[in-house]
XYZ file of C-alpha atoms in Angstrom:
115
model
C 94.361 99.631 97.374
C 97.304 97.741 95.305
C 96.262 97.794 91.705
C 97.445 93.946 91.590
C 95.150 92.958 94.261
C 92.460 91.126 91.931
C 94.326 90.789 88.528
C 97.822 89.952 87.452
C 98.092 90.603 83.689
C 100.064 87.884 81.979
C 102.741 90.209 80.522
C 103.611 91.181 84.266
C 103.888 87.453 85.163
C 106.257 87.030 82.084
C 108.372 90.070 82.807
C 109.002 88.789 86.323
C 109.816 85.261 84.997
C 112.181 86.929 82.617
C 113.899 89.082 85.266
C 114.320 85.948 87.511
C 115.689 83.691 84.979
C 117.910 86.437 83.546
C 119.424 87.296 86.748
C 120.080 83.550 87.779
C 121.610 83.066 84.555
C 123.798 85.966 84.766
C 124.999 85.168 88.409
C 125.326 81.301 87.953
C 125.226 80.497 84.154
C 126.963 81.617 81.143
C 125.365 85.073 81.044
C 121.988 85.980 80.056
C 119.813 83.446 78.196
C 119.458 84.030 74.364
C 115.797 85.042 74.431
C 113.784 87.643 72.524
C 112.608 89.418 75.734
C 110.786 92.260 73.808
C 109.075 89.871 71.745
C 108.005 87.547 74.621
C 106.751 90.498 76.458
C 104.700 91.808 73.399
C 103.220 88.439 72.669
C 102.390 88.155 76.453
C 100.382 91.276 76.118
C 98.017 89.401 73.889
C 97.175 86.753 76.483
C 93.750 87.724 78.356
C 92.632 86.999 81.934
C 89.902 84.514 81.809
C 89.370 84.239 85.574
C 91.068 85.633 88.558
C 90.786 84.690 92.250
C 93.753 86.537 93.475
C 93.926 88.678 96.670
C 96.720 90.577 98.288
C 98.170 88.823 101.609
C 100.581 90.405 104.127
C 102.908 88.353 105.829
C 105.040 89.663 108.920
C 108.407 88.243 110.084
C 111.158 89.560 112.432
C 114.304 90.544 111.197
C 117.249 89.947 113.803
C 119.662 91.978 111.262
C 117.294 95.154 111.532
C 115.862 94.216 114.941
C 112.343 94.938 113.788
C 109.236 93.378 112.416
C 109.304 93.216 108.571
C 106.014 93.476 106.642
C 106.120 91.493 103.291
C 103.147 90.683 100.974
C 102.155 89.366 97.970
C 99.254 87.684 95.808
C 97.670 84.465 96.712
C 95.062 82.510 94.782
C 94.441 81.426 91.230
C 94.106 82.921 87.856
C 93.403 81.399 84.525
C 94.740 82.915 81.237
C 93.434 82.299 77.779
C 95.337 82.644 74.414
C 98.368 80.659 73.009
C 100.565 79.983 75.974
C 102.413 77.413 74.093
C 105.989 79.308 74.006
C 105.563 80.544 77.748
C 105.063 77.305 79.234
C 108.680 76.000 79.546
C 109.526 79.339 81.120
C 106.684 79.223 83.734
C 107.603 75.623 84.419
C 111.270 76.661 85.196
C 109.872 79.249 87.563
C 107.888 76.711 89.433
C 111.332 75.741 90.911
C 112.891 79.326 90.927
C 109.914 81.064 92.242
C 109.215 84.797 91.158
C 109.566 88.274 92.438
C 111.115 89.529 95.613
C 111.839 87.624 98.835
C 112.245 84.240 96.988
C 114.832 83.257 99.756
C 111.889 83.232 102.333
C 109.854 80.890 100.059
C 107.722 83.611 98.585
C 106.829 83.692 94.782
C 105.970 80.227 94.515
C 103.898 79.454 91.283
C 102.212 76.188 90.209
C 101.131 75.772 86.497
C 98.377 73.676 85.353
C 97.511 73.205 81.658
């Protein structure tokens, strides 16, 4: 059983968002964004899960390059967080467009923020 099947701690979500934004800024921008990574993660650890309806979903696709079926998976569902999310909202809204995690080229990692 995957430890993230039923819960996604907020700091894990923020770490993924920071990795994604940082990688894209490094590749296509003017270097890494000027963000307090440690401070953001530390403050994200104070945010709690209010309600979680997440589950793991496995998705299969055929890879012509590898000539085999590939198993990809991720979390699907909704999660509600409580705490002061104000400073994280711009980052999360950016990730609505950029997506998070692995396999974003296949459309995975989509998030939608509701406030």
